[in-house]
Short mmCIF file of N, CA and C in Angstrom, two decimals:
data_model
loop_
_atom_site.label_atom_id
_atom_site.label_comp_id
_atom_site.label_asym_id
_atom_site.label_seq_id
_atom_site.Cartn_x
_atom_site.Cartn_y
_atom_site.Cartn_z
N GLN N 129 0.84 -1.18 0.00
CA GLN N 129 0.00 0.00 0.00
C GLN N 129 0.88 1.24 0.00
N VAL N 130 0.60 2.14 -0.92
CA VAL N 130 1.39 3.37 -1.04
C VAL N 130 0.85 4.42 -0.07
N GLN N 131 1.76 5.02 0.67
CA GLN N 131 1.38 6.09 1.59
C GLN N 131 2.19 7.35 1.25
N VAL N 132 1.47 8.47 1.16
CA VAL N 132 2.08 9.75 0.80
C VAL N 132 1.83 10.72 1.95
N THR N 133 2.89 11.29 2.48
CA THR N 133 2.77 12.20 3.61
C THR N 133 3.50 13.50 3.32
N GLU N 134 2.77 14.60 3.37
CA GLU N 134 3.35 15.92 3.15
C GLU N 134 3.54 16.63 4.48
N SER N 135 4.50 17.54 4.50
CA SER N 135 4.69 18.41 5.66
C SER N 135 5.28 19.73 5.19
N GLY N 136 5.17 20.71 6.04
CA GLY N 136 5.66 22.04 5.70
C GLY N 136 4.50 22.94 5.35
N GLY N 137 4.79 24.00 4.64
CA GLY N 137 3.76 24.97 4.31
C GLY N 137 3.56 25.96 5.45
N GLY N 138 2.59 26.84 5.28
CA GLY N 138 2.32 27.86 6.28
C GLY N 138 2.19 29.22 5.66
N SER N 139 2.38 30.24 6.49
CA SER N 139 2.23 31.63 6.05
C SER N 139 3.55 32.36 6.13
N VAL N 140 3.80 33.22 5.16
CA VAL N 140 5.06 33.96 5.11
C VAL N 140 4.82 35.27 4.37
N GLN N 141 5.65 36.25 4.66
CA GLN N 141 5.56 37.52 3.95
C GLN N 141 6.26 37.42 2.60
N PRO N 142 5.89 38.29 1.67
CA PRO N 142 6.59 38.30 0.37
C PRO N 142 8.10 38.45 0.56
N GLY N 143 8.84 37.68 -0.24
CA GLY N 143 10.29 37.66 -0.11
C GLY N 143 10.80 36.62 0.84
N GLY N 144 9.92 35.99 1.59
CA GLY N 144 10.31 34.98 2.54
C GLY N 144 10.50 33.61 1.92
N SER N 145 10.76 32.61 2.78
CA SER N 145 11.04 31.25 2.33
C SER N 145 10.21 30.24 3.11
N LEU N 146 9.93 29.14 2.43
CA LEU N 146 9.28 27.99 3.06
C LEU N 146 9.86 26.73 2.44
N ARG N 147 9.73 25.63 3.18
CA ARG N 147 10.21 24.34 2.68
C ARG N 147 9.12 23.30 2.88
N LEU N 148 8.81 22.59 1.80
CA LEU N 148 7.85 21.50 1.82
C LEU N 148 8.58 20.17 1.72
N SER N 149 8.06 19.17 2.41
CA SER N 149 8.63 17.83 2.34
C SER N 149 7.54 16.81 2.04
N CYS N 150 7.94 15.74 1.37
CA CYS N 150 7.00 14.68 1.02
C CYS N 150 7.71 13.34 1.18
N THR N 151 7.07 12.43 1.89
CA THR N 151 7.59 11.07 2.05
C THR N 151 6.61 10.10 1.41
N ILE N 152 7.13 9.22 0.57
CA ILE N 152 6.29 8.22 -0.09
C ILE N 152 6.89 6.85 0.16
N VAL N 153 6.09 5.97 0.71
CA VAL N 153 6.52 4.59 0.96
C VAL N 153 5.56 3.64 0.28
N GLY N 154 6.07 2.43 0.02
CA GLY N 154 5.21 1.43 -0.60
C GLY N 154 5.38 1.31 -2.10
N LEU N 155 6.39 2.01 -2.66
CA LEU N 155 6.68 1.86 -4.08
C LEU N 155 8.20 1.95 -4.28
N GLN N 156 8.64 1.73 -5.53
CA GLN N 156 10.07 1.81 -5.84
C GLN N 156 10.46 3.27 -5.97
N PHE N 157 10.65 3.92 -4.85
CA PHE N 157 10.83 5.37 -4.81
C PHE N 157 11.95 5.83 -5.74
N ALA N 158 13.09 5.16 -5.69
CA ALA N 158 14.26 5.61 -6.45
C ALA N 158 14.04 5.55 -7.95
N ASP N 159 13.06 4.78 -8.40
CA ASP N 159 12.82 4.58 -9.83
C ASP N 159 11.77 5.51 -10.41
N LYS N 160 11.27 6.43 -9.62
CA LYS N 160 10.16 7.27 -10.06
C LYS N 160 10.53 8.74 -10.11
N CYS N 161 9.93 9.43 -11.09
CA CYS N 161 9.93 10.89 -11.08
C CYS N 161 9.00 11.35 -9.97
N MET N 162 9.45 12.35 -9.21
CA MET N 162 8.65 12.94 -8.14
C MET N 162 8.44 14.41 -8.44
N ALA N 163 7.31 14.95 -8.02
CA ALA N 163 7.02 16.33 -8.39
C ALA N 163 6.12 17.03 -7.39
N TRP N 164 6.13 18.35 -7.51
CA TRP N 164 5.22 19.20 -6.76
C TRP N 164 4.31 19.92 -7.73
N PHE N 165 3.02 19.98 -7.37
CA PHE N 165 2.03 20.72 -8.11
C PHE N 165 1.42 21.75 -7.16
N ARG N 166 0.70 22.71 -7.74
CA ARG N 166 -0.02 23.65 -6.89
C ARG N 166 -1.32 24.07 -7.54
N LEU N 167 -2.27 24.39 -6.67
CA LEU N 167 -3.56 24.90 -7.10
C LEU N 167 -3.70 26.30 -6.53
N THR N 168 -3.64 27.28 -7.41
CA THR N 168 -3.72 28.67 -6.98
C THR N 168 -5.07 29.26 -7.38
N PRO N 169 -5.53 30.27 -6.66
CA PRO N 169 -6.85 30.85 -6.93
C PRO N 169 -7.02 31.27 -8.39
N GLY N 170 -8.10 30.81 -8.99
CA GLY N 170 -8.42 31.20 -10.35
C GLY N 170 -7.70 30.43 -11.43
N LYS N 171 -6.89 29.44 -11.04
CA LYS N 171 -6.14 28.68 -12.03
C LYS N 171 -6.34 27.18 -11.84
N GLU N 172 -6.03 26.43 -12.89
CA GLU N 172 -6.03 24.98 -12.76
C GLU N 172 -4.74 24.53 -12.07
N ARG N 173 -4.76 23.31 -11.55
CA ARG N 173 -3.57 22.79 -10.89
C ARG N 173 -2.43 22.71 -11.91
N GLU N 174 -1.26 23.17 -11.52
CA GLU N 174 -0.11 23.22 -12.42
C GLU N 174 1.10 22.53 -11.81
N GLY N 175 1.93 21.98 -12.67
CA GLY N 175 3.18 21.40 -12.22
C GLY N 175 4.20 22.48 -11.92
N VAL N 176 4.80 22.40 -10.75
CA VAL N 176 5.75 23.42 -10.30
C VAL N 176 7.19 22.97 -10.52
N ALA N 177 7.49 21.75 -10.08
CA ALA N 177 8.85 21.24 -10.18
C ALA N 177 8.84 19.73 -10.14
N GLY N 178 9.77 19.12 -10.88
CA GLY N 178 9.88 17.68 -10.88
C GLY N 178 11.34 17.27 -10.81
N ILE N 179 11.59 16.07 -10.24
CA ILE N 179 12.95 15.54 -10.18
C ILE N 179 12.89 14.07 -10.53
N GLY N 180 13.68 13.69 -11.53
CA GLY N 180 13.65 12.33 -12.02
C GLY N 180 14.53 11.38 -11.21
N SER N 181 14.47 10.12 -11.60
CA SER N 181 15.25 9.11 -10.89
C SER N 181 16.75 9.32 -11.06
N TYR N 182 17.14 10.03 -12.12
CA TYR N 182 18.54 10.37 -12.34
C TYR N 182 18.87 11.77 -11.84
N PHE N 183 17.97 12.34 -11.05
CA PHE N 183 18.16 13.63 -10.40
C PHE N 183 18.12 14.82 -11.35
N THR N 184 17.67 14.62 -12.58
CA THR N 184 17.43 15.77 -13.45
C THR N 184 16.18 16.49 -12.99
N THR N 185 16.16 17.80 -13.16
CA THR N 185 15.05 18.60 -12.64
C THR N 185 14.37 19.40 -13.74
N GLU N 186 13.10 19.69 -13.53
CA GLU N 186 12.30 20.51 -14.43
C GLU N 186 11.50 21.48 -13.57
N TYR N 187 11.36 22.72 -14.05
CA TYR N 187 10.63 23.74 -13.30
C TYR N 187 9.67 24.49 -14.21
N ALA N 188 8.57 24.95 -13.63
CA ALA N 188 7.72 25.90 -14.32
C ALA N 188 8.48 27.23 -14.44
N GLU N 189 8.23 27.96 -15.52
CA GLU N 189 8.93 29.22 -15.75
C GLU N 189 8.72 30.20 -14.59
N SER N 190 7.55 30.17 -14.00
CA SER N 190 7.20 31.13 -12.96
C SER N 190 8.01 30.95 -11.67
N VAL N 191 8.67 29.79 -11.51
CA VAL N 191 9.39 29.54 -10.26
C VAL N 191 10.89 29.33 -10.47
N LYS N 192 11.33 29.33 -11.72
CA LYS N 192 12.76 29.11 -12.00
C LYS N 192 13.61 30.16 -11.30
N GLY N 193 14.67 29.69 -10.64
CA GLY N 193 15.56 30.60 -9.93
C GLY N 193 15.12 30.90 -8.51
N ARG N 194 13.90 30.50 -8.16
CA ARG N 194 13.38 30.76 -6.81
C ARG N 194 13.11 29.48 -6.03
N PHE N 195 12.66 28.43 -6.74
CA PHE N 195 12.33 27.16 -6.11
C PHE N 195 13.39 26.12 -6.46
N THR N 196 13.66 25.22 -5.51
CA THR N 196 14.61 24.14 -5.74
C THR N 196 14.02 22.83 -5.24
N ILE N 197 13.97 21.84 -6.12
CA ILE N 197 13.49 20.52 -5.73
C ILE N 197 14.68 19.60 -5.51
N SER N 198 14.58 18.74 -4.50
CA SER N 198 15.65 17.79 -4.19
C SER N 198 15.03 16.50 -3.70
N ARG N 199 15.84 15.44 -3.68
CA ARG N 199 15.32 14.15 -3.23
C ARG N 199 16.40 13.40 -2.47
N ASP N 200 15.95 12.54 -1.56
CA ASP N 200 16.82 11.64 -0.81
C ASP N 200 16.22 10.25 -0.94
N ASN N 201 16.79 9.45 -1.83
CA ASN N 201 16.22 8.13 -2.09
C ASN N 201 16.31 7.20 -0.88
N PHE N 202 17.33 7.37 -0.08
CA PHE N 202 17.46 6.52 1.10
C PHE N 202 16.32 6.77 2.08
N LYS N 203 15.95 8.05 2.27
CA LYS N 203 14.87 8.40 3.19
C LYS N 203 13.50 8.35 2.52
N GLN N 204 13.49 8.15 1.18
CA GLN N 204 12.24 8.13 0.41
C GLN N 204 11.49 9.45 0.59
N THR N 205 12.22 10.52 0.52
CA THR N 205 11.68 11.85 0.74
C THR N 205 12.15 12.79 -0.36
N PHE N 206 11.31 13.73 -0.73
CA PHE N 206 11.75 14.81 -1.60
C PHE N 206 11.17 16.13 -1.10
N ASP N 207 11.90 17.20 -1.34
CA ASP N 207 11.59 18.50 -0.78
C ASP N 207 11.44 19.56 -1.87
N LEU N 208 10.76 20.63 -1.50
CA LEU N 208 10.68 21.82 -2.35
C LEU N 208 11.07 23.02 -1.50
N GLN N 209 12.24 23.57 -1.76
CA GLN N 209 12.67 24.79 -1.11
C GLN N 209 12.18 25.98 -1.91
N MET N 210 11.40 26.84 -1.26
CA MET N 210 10.79 27.97 -1.95
C MET N 210 11.36 29.27 -1.36
N ASP N 211 12.07 30.01 -2.17
CA ASP N 211 12.66 31.28 -1.75
C ASP N 211 12.06 32.43 -2.55
N SER N 212 12.27 33.64 -2.06
CA SER N 212 11.77 34.85 -2.74
C SER N 212 10.29 34.69 -3.10
N LEU N 213 9.52 34.24 -2.14
CA LEU N 213 8.11 33.96 -2.40
C LEU N 213 7.34 35.24 -2.74
N LYS N 214 6.35 35.07 -3.61
CA LYS N 214 5.51 36.16 -4.07
C LYS N 214 4.05 35.88 -3.70
N ASP N 215 3.26 36.93 -3.73
CA ASP N 215 1.82 36.76 -3.43
C ASP N 215 1.20 35.68 -4.32
N GLU N 216 1.60 35.67 -5.59
CA GLU N 216 0.99 34.73 -6.54
C GLU N 216 1.42 33.28 -6.33
N ASP N 217 2.32 33.03 -5.39
CA ASP N 217 2.67 31.65 -5.06
C ASP N 217 1.68 31.05 -4.06
N THR N 218 0.77 31.86 -3.56
CA THR N 218 -0.23 31.37 -2.62
C THR N 218 -1.09 30.29 -3.25
N GLY N 219 -1.29 29.20 -2.51
CA GLY N 219 -2.13 28.12 -3.01
C GLY N 219 -1.94 26.86 -2.20
N VAL N 220 -2.57 25.79 -2.66
CA VAL N 220 -2.41 24.48 -2.05
C VAL N 220 -1.40 23.69 -2.88
N TYR N 221 -0.38 23.18 -2.21
CA TYR N 221 0.70 22.46 -2.88
C TYR N 221 0.56 20.96 -2.63
N TYR N 222 0.73 20.19 -3.70
CA TYR N 222 0.57 18.75 -3.66
C TYR N 222 1.86 18.08 -4.12
N CYS N 223 2.27 17.04 -3.43
CA CYS N 223 3.37 16.23 -3.94
C CYS N 223 2.77 15.01 -4.64
N ALA N 224 3.55 14.44 -5.56
CA ALA N 224 3.03 13.33 -6.34
C ALA N 224 4.17 12.48 -6.88
N SER N 225 3.84 11.21 -7.13
CA SER N 225 4.77 10.25 -7.71
C SER N 225 4.29 9.86 -9.10
N SER N 226 5.24 9.80 -10.02
CA SER N 226 4.90 9.51 -11.41
C SER N 226 4.92 8.02 -11.70
N ARG N 227 4.31 7.66 -12.82
CA ARG N 227 4.42 6.30 -13.36
C ARG N 227 5.76 6.12 -14.06
N ARG N 228 6.44 7.22 -14.34
CA ARG N 228 7.64 7.22 -15.16
C ARG N 228 8.88 7.42 -14.32
N ARG N 229 10.02 7.02 -14.89
CA ARG N 229 11.30 7.24 -14.25
C ARG N 229 11.77 8.67 -14.47
N ARG N 230 11.56 9.17 -15.68
CA ARG N 230 12.03 10.51 -16.01
C ARG N 230 10.93 11.54 -15.83
N CYS N 231 11.34 12.75 -15.52
CA CYS N 231 10.44 13.89 -15.53
C CYS N 231 10.66 14.64 -16.84
N GLY N 232 9.64 15.37 -17.29
CA GLY N 232 9.80 16.20 -18.47
C GLY N 232 9.69 15.43 -19.75
N PRO N 233 9.98 16.10 -20.88
CA PRO N 233 10.50 17.48 -20.90
C PRO N 233 9.47 18.50 -20.45
N GLY N 234 9.92 19.56 -19.84
CA GLY N 234 9.06 20.62 -19.37
C GLY N 234 8.53 20.33 -17.99
N PRO N 235 7.69 21.21 -17.49
CA PRO N 235 7.13 21.05 -16.14
C PRO N 235 6.28 19.79 -16.04
N PRO N 236 6.09 19.26 -14.84
CA PRO N 236 5.30 18.03 -14.65
C PRO N 236 3.87 18.18 -15.17
N MET N 237 3.35 17.06 -15.68
CA MET N 237 1.98 17.02 -16.18
C MET N 237 1.18 16.03 -15.34
N GLU N 238 0.00 16.42 -14.91
CA GLU N 238 -0.82 15.59 -14.02
C GLU N 238 -1.04 14.19 -14.54
N ILE N 239 -1.20 14.04 -15.82
CA ILE N 239 -1.56 12.75 -16.39
C ILE N 239 -0.51 11.68 -16.10
N ASP N 240 0.72 12.09 -15.84
CA ASP N 240 1.80 11.15 -15.60
C ASP N 240 1.86 10.64 -14.16
N PHE N 241 1.05 11.22 -13.26
CA PHE N 241 1.20 10.97 -11.83
C PHE N 241 0.01 10.22 -11.26
N ASN N 242 0.31 9.19 -10.46
CA ASN N 242 -0.76 8.33 -9.98
C ASN N 242 -0.89 8.26 -8.46
N TYR N 243 0.07 8.82 -7.72
CA TYR N 243 -0.06 8.87 -6.26
C TYR N 243 0.15 10.31 -5.81
N TRP N 244 -0.78 10.77 -4.95
CA TRP N 244 -0.82 12.18 -4.59
C TRP N 244 -0.90 12.36 -3.08
N GLY N 245 -0.29 13.47 -2.61
CA GLY N 245 -0.45 13.87 -1.23
C GLY N 245 -1.78 14.58 -1.02
N GLN N 246 -2.06 14.90 0.23
CA GLN N 246 -3.35 15.49 0.59
C GLN N 246 -3.37 17.00 0.34
N GLY N 247 -2.21 17.59 0.13
CA GLY N 247 -2.14 19.03 -0.11
C GLY N 247 -1.80 19.79 1.16
N THR N 248 -1.01 20.83 1.00
CA THR N 248 -0.66 21.68 2.13
C THR N 248 -0.75 23.14 1.69
N GLN N 249 -1.29 23.98 2.56
CA GLN N 249 -1.53 25.37 2.22
C GLN N 249 -0.26 26.20 2.37
N VAL N 250 0.00 27.02 1.35
CA VAL N 250 1.06 28.02 1.38
C VAL N 250 0.41 29.38 1.16
N THR N 251 0.62 30.28 2.09
CA THR N 251 0.04 31.62 1.99
C THR N 251 1.15 32.65 2.05
N VAL N 252 1.23 33.48 1.01
CA VAL N 252 2.21 34.56 0.96
C VAL N 252 1.44 35.87 0.99
N SER N 253 1.63 36.61 2.07
CA SER N 253 0.85 37.83 2.24
C SER N 253 1.55 38.76 3.22
N SER N 254 1.43 40.04 2.95
CA SER N 254 1.99 41.02 3.88
C SER N 254 0.95 41.44 4.90
#
């Protein structure tokens, strides 16, 4: 049985930082692309960042240079470090595991992902 557990999130002022973590057990973690998605007000859920089994990364244009995705296969955990946060980064963030080993090309696409976290709220506001 696959279990997905998210942690992190919260409220921060613009320009601040937050870190999200996701642990997934019950699958071949090291062989899967892992990713973060977000649902922001007025938009459909979008792929934010992905990291493949070979540690290659993909980012949405809106977060390049500000967000960093990383993974620890031994701990079966992957993180999203979010720096220089903006108001428009506010939303619910979801971690997910792909059916594929590789991420991309381009930002993660929902259709490729079959296991999802419950979502965690990120609020950026002054």
